[in-house]
Amino acid sequence: MPNVEHVTIIGSGPAGHTAALYTSRANLKPVMFEGFSAGGIPGGQLLTTTEVENYPGFPEGIQGPALMEAFRKQSVRFETRIFTEDVVRVDLSRHPFTVASAERELTTRSLILATGAAAKRLQLPSEPKLWNKGISACAVCDGALPIFRNKPLVVVGGGDSAAEESTFLTKFASKVYLVHRRGELRASKIMQERVLKHPKIEVIWNTVVADVLGDEAVSGVRLKEVTTGRERTVACGGLFYAIGFTPNTDLVAGQLELDRDGYIVTAPGSTRTSVPGVFACGDVQDKKYRQAVTAAGSGCMAAIDCERWLAAAAA
Ligand code: NAP
């Protein structure tokens, strides 16, 4: 069939690029939509991380953006065609599948979904008014901005992101309050230790943010203690969310089986989805591990599953 791609990859984090590397080396001439603004920025969440110390092969650590640039270069070296465009429509009801961005539409025999997950928001009453005026879901991207310098800042969450972001923000803030809804952190022990012993970080336990205050810029937060219901105001110049992620599955909702939380369901031990010829890898199908290295590993699995599926379909 003319002009039908063998494999199209949507997403450009570690999962997408590893899938590109393996499918290109299998002579499948992959096309990748690396995204433009949907789901954040092309390159995925590593682009919003500073030091990555847990990706094997880098004994001194590596900056997230540098790691993603290396991934991308490797995909390009093996001739993956990369479009810096958001996919706006996918039709999985007919084979070959259709994938469309605002700029182009193509058909493809197989599809690898590696669209990742996006940071969650608290949906506070004043959030729309103050978004990007002192509220951010990415301390690493925004923390160095002048509006946050030498001011008290608030981070919400209790996981590794909250620990990492609050530690990072101590470089700029006069003080960092880490507001967590429970009495113990979910973060790994080593990250917890960094937070708990840091002289500039104060953890506010068993507390939620009821609203954010300010008109043109964030001036404080209204906190509510969960156990007593008692409210108080804390002055701050910024509010950073680190409360987890939502999988980027809008494109395929209603076309593929998703779980209760919206993640793509894959067959155990594989990257096969509910539609034959469609594979999913990385954070869009993984809420358990969510690491760069597990995303890359599942990208490799998707490429191998895809290659075998195409070979079987052609036989
Ligand atoms: P996470 O582990 O899901 O933690 C989310 C945190 O936000 C939890 O503490 C949760 O509270 C809290 N939370 C969720 N919804 C909330 C709400 N509506 N209001 C208040 N608090 C809320 O997410 P994450 O920290 O982003 O980490 C995601 C994954 O990435 C994890 O596997 C993590 O290990 C990994 N990660 C690794 C690194 C690193 O190693 N350098 C850095 C960042 C992330 P509860 O605890 O009460 O549920």
Short mmCIF file of C-alpha atoms and ligand atoms in Angstrom, two decimals:
data_model
loop_
_atom_site.label_atom_id
_atom_site.label_comp_id
_atom_site.label_asym_id
_atom_site.label_seq_id
_atom_site.Cartn_x
_atom_site.Cartn_y
_atom_site.Cartn_z
CA MET A 1 0.00 0.00 0.00
CA PRO A 2 1.65 3.33 -0.98
CA ASN A 3 2.38 6.09 1.52
CA VAL A 4 1.48 4.07 4.55
CA GLU A 5 4.03 4.34 7.35
CA HIS A 6 5.17 1.16 9.05
CA VAL A 7 5.20 2.72 12.49
CA THR A 8 4.29 6.10 13.95
CA ILE A 9 5.38 7.12 17.43
CA ILE A 10 3.57 9.80 19.39
CA GLY A 11 5.62 11.28 22.20
CA SER A 12 9.29 12.15 22.68
CA GLY A 13 10.33 11.24 26.20
CA PRO A 14 12.62 8.32 27.01
CA ALA A 15 9.90 5.84 25.95
CA GLY A 16 9.23 7.45 22.55
CA HIS A 17 12.90 7.88 21.67
CA THR A 18 13.84 4.36 22.70
CA ALA A 19 10.97 3.04 20.57
CA ALA A 20 12.28 5.18 17.69
CA LEU A 21 15.82 3.88 18.11
CA TYR A 22 14.77 0.24 18.08
CA THR A 23 12.22 0.52 15.26
CA SER A 24 14.64 2.50 13.08
CA ARG A 25 17.36 -0.12 13.64
CA ALA A 26 14.76 -2.71 12.59
CA ASN A 27 14.43 -0.80 9.28
CA LEU A 28 10.86 0.27 10.03
CA LYS A 29 11.64 3.94 9.19
CA PRO A 30 9.65 5.38 12.10
CA VAL A 31 7.88 8.71 12.09
CA MET A 32 7.74 10.54 15.41
CA PHE A 33 5.42 13.34 16.46
CA GLU A 34 7.46 14.85 19.26
CA GLY A 35 4.71 17.26 20.24
CA PHE A 36 4.77 21.00 20.43
CA SER A 37 2.78 22.15 23.45
CA ALA A 38 0.36 19.32 24.27
CA GLY A 39 1.43 17.50 27.42
CA GLY A 40 3.97 20.19 28.30
CA ILE A 41 6.99 20.48 26.02
CA PRO A 42 8.60 18.09 23.54
CA GLY A 43 11.00 15.80 25.35
CA GLY A 44 8.75 15.00 28.26
CA GLN A 45 9.23 15.46 31.94
CA LEU A 46 13.01 15.05 31.95
CA LEU A 47 13.17 18.48 30.35
CA THR A 48 11.74 19.90 33.54
CA THR A 49 14.21 18.09 35.78
CA THR A 50 17.65 19.24 36.81
CA GLU A 51 20.11 16.59 37.90
CA VAL A 52 19.23 13.00 36.97
CA GLU A 53 21.26 10.76 39.26
CA ASN A 54 19.42 7.50 38.73
CA TYR A 55 19.80 6.88 34.99
CA PRO A 56 22.44 4.15 34.70
CA GLY A 57 25.57 4.95 32.74
CA PHE A 58 26.09 8.44 34.15
CA PRO A 59 28.09 7.96 37.34
CA GLU A 60 28.28 11.71 37.97
CA GLY A 61 24.62 12.30 37.02
CA ILE A 62 23.38 14.21 33.99
CA GLN A 63 21.04 17.18 33.51
CA GLY A 64 17.56 16.10 32.32
CA PRO A 65 17.62 18.32 29.18
CA ALA A 66 21.09 17.03 28.23
CA LEU A 67 19.89 13.45 28.54
CA MET A 68 16.86 14.18 26.33
CA GLU A 69 19.04 15.92 23.74
CA ALA A 70 21.23 12.82 23.62
CA PHE A 71 18.15 10.59 23.17
CA ARG A 72 16.91 12.81 20.34
CA LYS A 73 20.30 12.89 18.59
CA GLN A 74 20.41 9.11 18.65
CA SER A 75 16.93 8.89 17.07
CA VAL A 76 17.98 11.37 14.37
CA ARG A 77 21.23 9.48 13.73
CA PHE A 78 19.18 6.42 12.80
CA GLU A 79 16.93 8.57 10.60
CA THR A 80 13.72 8.82 12.56
CA ARG A 81 11.67 11.54 10.89
CA ILE A 82 10.63 13.88 13.70
CA PHE A 83 7.76 16.37 13.45
CA THR A 84 7.58 19.05 16.15
CA GLU A 85 3.79 19.04 16.04
CA ASP A 86 0.98 18.04 18.36
CA VAL A 87 -1.17 15.20 17.15
CA VAL A 88 -4.76 16.42 17.20
CA ARG A 89 -6.59 13.31 16.00
CA VAL A 90 -6.06 9.59 15.86
CA ASP A 91 -8.48 7.16 14.20
CA LEU A 92 -8.00 3.61 15.38
CA SER A 93 -11.35 2.34 14.08
CA ARG A 94 -9.87 1.48 10.66
CA HIS A 95 -6.60 -0.13 9.64
CA PRO A 96 -4.22 1.40 8.59
CA PHE A 97 -4.70 3.93 11.37
CA THR A 98 -4.89 7.67 10.75
CA VAL A 99 -2.78 10.16 12.69
CA ALA A 100 -3.27 13.89 12.13
CA SER A 101 -1.61 17.08 13.35
CA ALA A 102 -2.65 20.59 12.32
CA GLU A 103 -0.01 20.39 9.54
CA ARG A 104 -0.38 16.85 8.15
CA GLU A 105 -2.31 13.63 8.12
CA LEU A 106 -0.76 10.21 7.63
CA THR A 107 -1.74 6.58 7.72
CA THR A 108 0.25 3.99 9.58
CA ARG A 109 0.22 0.22 9.99
CA SER A 110 1.19 0.42 13.64
CA LEU A 111 1.21 3.04 16.33
CA ILE A 112 3.30 3.45 19.46
CA LEU A 113 1.80 5.74 22.08
CA ALA A 114 4.36 7.36 24.37
CA THR A 115 2.48 10.52 25.28
CA GLY A 116 3.43 10.51 28.96
CA ALA A 117 1.58 12.21 31.77
CA ALA A 118 0.99 15.83 32.79
CA ALA A 119 1.23 17.51 36.18
CA LYS A 120 -2.01 17.68 38.19
CA ARG A 121 -3.48 20.92 39.49
CA LEU A 122 -5.31 21.55 42.76
CA GLN A 123 -8.21 23.43 41.10
CA LEU A 124 -8.28 26.10 43.83
CA PRO A 125 -10.92 28.86 43.53
CA SER A 126 -8.34 31.56 42.71
CA GLU A 127 -6.10 29.29 40.62
CA PRO A 128 -7.27 30.47 37.16
CA LYS A 129 -6.64 34.11 38.12
CA LEU A 130 -3.13 33.49 39.46
CA TRP A 131 -1.89 30.73 37.17
CA ASN A 132 1.56 31.76 35.90
CA LYS A 133 1.40 34.74 38.24
CA GLY A 134 3.04 32.86 41.04
CA ILE A 135 1.46 29.40 40.70
CA SER A 136 3.45 26.80 38.84
CA ALA A 137 3.43 23.04 38.39
CA CYS A 138 7.15 22.95 37.71
CA ALA A 139 9.57 24.41 40.22
CA VAL A 140 12.52 23.37 38.11
CA CYS A 141 11.18 25.26 35.07
CA ASP A 142 10.02 28.38 36.88
CA GLY A 143 11.78 28.56 40.25
CA ALA A 144 14.60 30.80 39.07
CA LEU A 145 12.23 33.52 37.83
CA PRO A 146 12.72 36.94 39.47
CA ILE A 147 9.19 36.90 40.98
CA PHE A 148 10.22 34.04 43.26
CA ARG A 149 13.56 35.40 44.44
CA ASN A 150 14.17 35.85 48.16
CA LYS A 151 10.55 35.19 49.07
CA PRO A 152 8.91 32.44 51.09
CA LEU A 153 7.55 29.80 48.70
CA VAL A 154 5.05 26.98 49.20
CA VAL A 155 5.30 23.51 47.67
CA VAL A 156 2.34 21.11 47.88
CA GLY A 157 2.77 17.33 47.90
CA GLY A 158 4.63 14.60 49.73
CA GLY A 159 6.25 12.50 46.99
CA ASP A 160 9.67 12.59 45.34
CA SER A 161 8.64 15.54 43.16
CA ALA A 162 7.65 17.61 46.20
CA ALA A 163 10.90 16.69 47.96
CA GLU A 164 13.01 17.45 44.91
CA GLU A 165 11.22 20.71 44.12
CA SER A 166 11.28 22.06 47.65
CA THR A 167 15.01 21.31 47.91
CA PHE A 168 15.59 22.94 44.52
CA LEU A 169 13.64 26.06 45.49
CA THR A 170 15.83 26.69 48.54
CA LYS A 171 18.38 28.09 46.06
CA PHE A 172 16.11 31.05 45.39
CA ALA A 173 13.62 31.31 48.24
CA SER A 174 14.06 32.92 51.63
CA LYS A 175 12.19 29.89 53.03
CA VAL A 176 10.26 26.93 51.65
CA TYR A 177 7.10 25.54 53.24
CA LEU A 178 6.29 22.00 52.16
CA VAL A 179 2.57 21.48 52.72
CA HIS A 180 1.51 17.85 52.90
CA ARG A 181 -1.94 16.44 53.53
CA ARG A 182 -0.68 13.56 55.70
CA GLY A 183 1.72 13.09 58.62
CA GLU A 184 4.37 11.24 56.64
CA LEU A 185 6.05 11.77 53.29
CA ARG A 186 5.66 9.36 50.38
CA ALA A 187 9.08 10.36 48.99
CA SER A 188 12.03 7.94 49.01
CA LYS A 189 14.07 7.90 52.22
CA ILE A 190 17.08 9.71 50.75
CA MET A 191 14.90 12.54 49.39
CA GLN A 192 12.98 12.76 52.69
CA GLU A 193 16.24 13.16 54.57
CA ARG A 194 17.33 16.03 52.33
CA VAL A 195 14.05 17.81 53.05
CA LEU A 196 13.84 17.13 56.75
CA LYS A 197 17.37 18.24 57.52
CA HIS A 198 17.35 21.29 55.26
CA PRO A 199 17.48 24.46 57.36
CA LYS A 200 15.36 26.44 54.89
CA ILE A 201 12.50 23.91 54.57
CA GLU A 202 9.62 23.69 57.02
CA VAL A 203 7.17 20.84 56.52
CA ILE A 204 3.58 21.68 57.40
CA TRP A 205 1.98 18.32 58.12
CA ASN A 206 -1.66 17.20 57.84
CA THR A 207 -2.56 20.34 55.95
CA VAL A 208 -4.11 21.24 52.61
CA VAL A 209 -4.15 24.48 50.64
CA ALA A 210 -7.70 25.88 50.71
CA ASP A 211 -6.98 28.78 48.37
CA VAL A 212 -4.26 30.98 46.98
CA LEU A 213 -4.30 34.70 47.76
CA GLY A 214 -3.35 37.74 45.71
CA ASP A 215 -4.63 39.88 42.83
CA GLU A 216 -1.87 40.47 40.31
CA ALA A 217 0.56 38.04 41.92
CA VAL A 218 0.52 35.38 44.62
CA SER A 219 0.82 36.96 48.06
CA GLY A 220 -0.06 34.00 50.27
CA VAL A 221 -2.02 30.81 50.77
CA ARG A 222 -4.91 29.91 53.02
CA LEU A 223 -4.09 26.62 54.71
CA LYS A 224 -6.48 24.22 56.38
CA GLU A 225 -5.34 21.67 58.92
CA VAL A 226 -7.01 18.39 58.02
CA THR A 227 -7.46 17.03 61.54
CA THR A 228 -8.84 20.17 63.23
CA GLY A 229 -10.25 22.11 60.27
CA ARG A 230 -8.37 25.15 61.58
CA GLU A 231 -7.44 27.68 58.93
CA ARG A 232 -4.53 30.10 58.77
CA THR A 233 -2.81 32.29 56.21
CA VAL A 234 0.84 32.01 55.27
CA ALA A 235 2.47 34.81 53.27
CA CYS A 236 4.41 33.61 50.23
CA GLY A 237 5.43 34.72 46.75
CA GLY A 238 4.81 31.45 44.97
CA LEU A 239 2.86 28.20 45.08
CA PHE A 240 4.26 25.09 43.42
CA TYR A 241 2.23 21.97 42.76
CA ALA A 242 3.94 18.60 43.05
CA ILE A 243 0.89 16.38 43.47
CA GLY A 244 1.30 13.82 40.75
CA PHE A 245 0.24 13.39 37.17
CA THR A 246 -2.61 12.76 34.75
CA PRO A 247 -1.88 10.47 31.79
CA ASN A 248 -2.09 12.16 28.38
CA THR A 249 -4.76 9.90 26.88
CA ASP A 250 -7.33 12.37 25.50
CA LEU A 251 -6.36 11.42 21.94
CA VAL A 252 -7.34 7.79 22.37
CA ALA A 253 -10.11 7.99 24.99
CA GLY A 254 -13.07 5.96 23.72
CA GLN A 255 -10.86 4.13 21.21
CA LEU A 256 -8.59 2.14 23.53
CA GLU A 257 -9.19 0.51 26.88
CA LEU A 258 -8.13 2.86 29.68
CA ASP A 259 -8.09 2.09 33.39
CA ARG A 260 -10.05 3.96 36.08
CA ASP A 261 -7.36 6.65 36.31
CA GLY A 262 -7.17 7.12 32.53
CA TYR A 263 -3.94 5.17 31.93
CA ILE A 264 -3.77 2.95 28.81
CA VAL A 265 -4.26 -0.71 29.69
CA THR A 266 -1.55 -2.98 28.29
CA ALA A 267 -1.54 -6.77 28.35
CA PRO A 268 0.57 -7.98 31.31
CA GLY A 269 4.23 -8.32 30.40
CA SER A 270 3.76 -6.57 27.06
CA THR A 271 2.98 -3.20 25.52
CA ARG A 272 -0.03 -4.45 23.53
CA THR A 273 -3.17 -2.37 23.96
CA SER A 274 -6.79 -3.35 23.36
CA VAL A 275 -6.40 -2.54 19.63
CA PRO A 276 -4.09 -4.85 17.65
CA GLY A 277 -1.22 -2.87 16.12
CA VAL A 278 -1.35 -0.17 18.80
CA PHE A 279 1.30 -0.29 21.53
CA ALA A 280 1.80 1.90 24.59
CA CYS A 281 4.93 2.60 26.61
CA GLY A 282 6.22 4.96 29.28
CA ASP A 283 4.18 6.94 31.79
CA VAL A 284 0.98 6.87 29.73
CA GLN A 285 0.60 3.21 30.73
CA ASP A 286 2.65 3.10 33.93
CA LYS A 287 1.55 4.60 37.22
CA LYS A 288 3.71 2.33 39.31
CA TYR A 289 7.35 2.86 38.34
CA ARG A 290 7.33 6.09 36.28
CA GLN A 291 11.10 6.34 35.98
CA ALA A 292 13.10 7.47 32.96
CA VAL A 293 14.81 4.11 32.83
CA THR A 294 11.57 2.10 33.06
CA ALA A 295 10.02 4.34 30.40
CA ALA A 296 13.02 3.71 28.14
CA GLY A 297 12.77 -0.03 28.84
CA SER A 298 9.10 -0.11 27.95
CA GLY A 299 9.85 1.90 24.77
CA CYS A 300 12.21 -0.90 23.77
CA MET A 301 9.48 -3.46 24.56
CA ALA A 302 6.98 -1.54 22.42
CA ALA A 303 9.38 -1.47 19.47
CA ILE A 304 10.01 -5.21 19.70
CA ASP A 305 6.29 -6.00 20.16
CA CYS A 306 5.51 -3.75 17.21
CA GLU A 307 8.19 -5.25 14.94
CA ARG A 308 6.93 -8.79 15.66
CA TRP A 309 3.32 -7.78 15.16
CA LEU A 310 4.11 -6.20 11.78
CA ALA A 311 6.09 -9.28 10.71
CA ALA A 312 3.23 -11.59 11.71
CA ALA A 313 0.66 -9.37 9.97
CA ALA A 314 2.73 -9.41 6.75
CA ALA A 315 3.20 -13.19 6.81
P1 NAP B 1 3.41 10.92 43.68
O1 NAP B 1 4.46 9.97 44.14
O2 NAP B 1 2.14 10.42 43.12
O3 NAP B 1 3.11 11.88 44.91
C1 NAP B 1 2.09 12.83 44.83
C2 NAP B 1 2.00 13.50 46.18
O4 NAP B 1 1.01 14.51 46.10
C3 NAP B 1 1.59 12.54 47.29
O5 NAP B 1 2.33 12.79 48.46
C4 NAP B 1 0.11 12.86 47.49
O6 NAP B 1 -0.31 12.72 48.82
C5 NAP B 1 0.03 14.32 47.11
N1 NAP B 1 -1.26 14.68 46.53
C6 NAP B 1 -1.91 14.13 45.48
N2 NAP B 1 -3.06 14.76 45.22
C7 NAP B 1 -3.15 15.74 46.15
C8 NAP B 1 -4.13 16.72 46.41
N3 NAP B 1 -5.23 16.85 45.64
N4 NAP B 1 -3.92 17.56 47.44
C9 NAP B 1 -2.79 17.45 48.21
N5 NAP B 1 -1.83 16.55 48.01
C10 NAP B 1 -2.01 15.69 46.98
O7 NAP B 1 3.98 11.91 42.55
P2 NAP B 1 5.46 12.46 42.35
O8 NAP B 1 6.08 12.91 43.59
O9 NAP B 1 5.32 13.44 41.26
O10 NAP B 1 6.25 11.19 41.81
C11 NAP B 1 5.79 10.46 40.70
C12 NAP B 1 6.80 9.37 40.37
O11 NAP B 1 8.02 9.95 39.86
C13 NAP B 1 7.21 8.55 41.57
O12 NAP B 1 7.43 7.22 41.15
C14 NAP B 1 8.52 9.16 42.00
O13 NAP B 1 9.36 8.27 42.68
C15 NAP B 1 9.12 9.58 40.67
N6 NAP B 1 10.03 10.73 40.85
C16 NAP B 1 11.36 10.47 41.05
C17 NAP B 1 12.25 11.52 41.22
C18 NAP B 1 13.69 11.22 41.40
O14 NAP B 1 14.02 10.08 41.75
N7 NAP B 1 14.58 12.15 41.20
C19 NAP B 1 11.80 12.85 41.22
C20 NAP B 1 10.44 13.08 41.03
C21 NAP B 1 9.56 12.01 40.86
P3 NAP B 1 -0.40 11.26 49.53
O15 NAP B 1 1.02 10.89 49.84
O16 NAP B 1 -1.24 11.54 50.71
O17 NAP B 1 -1.05 10.37 48.54
#
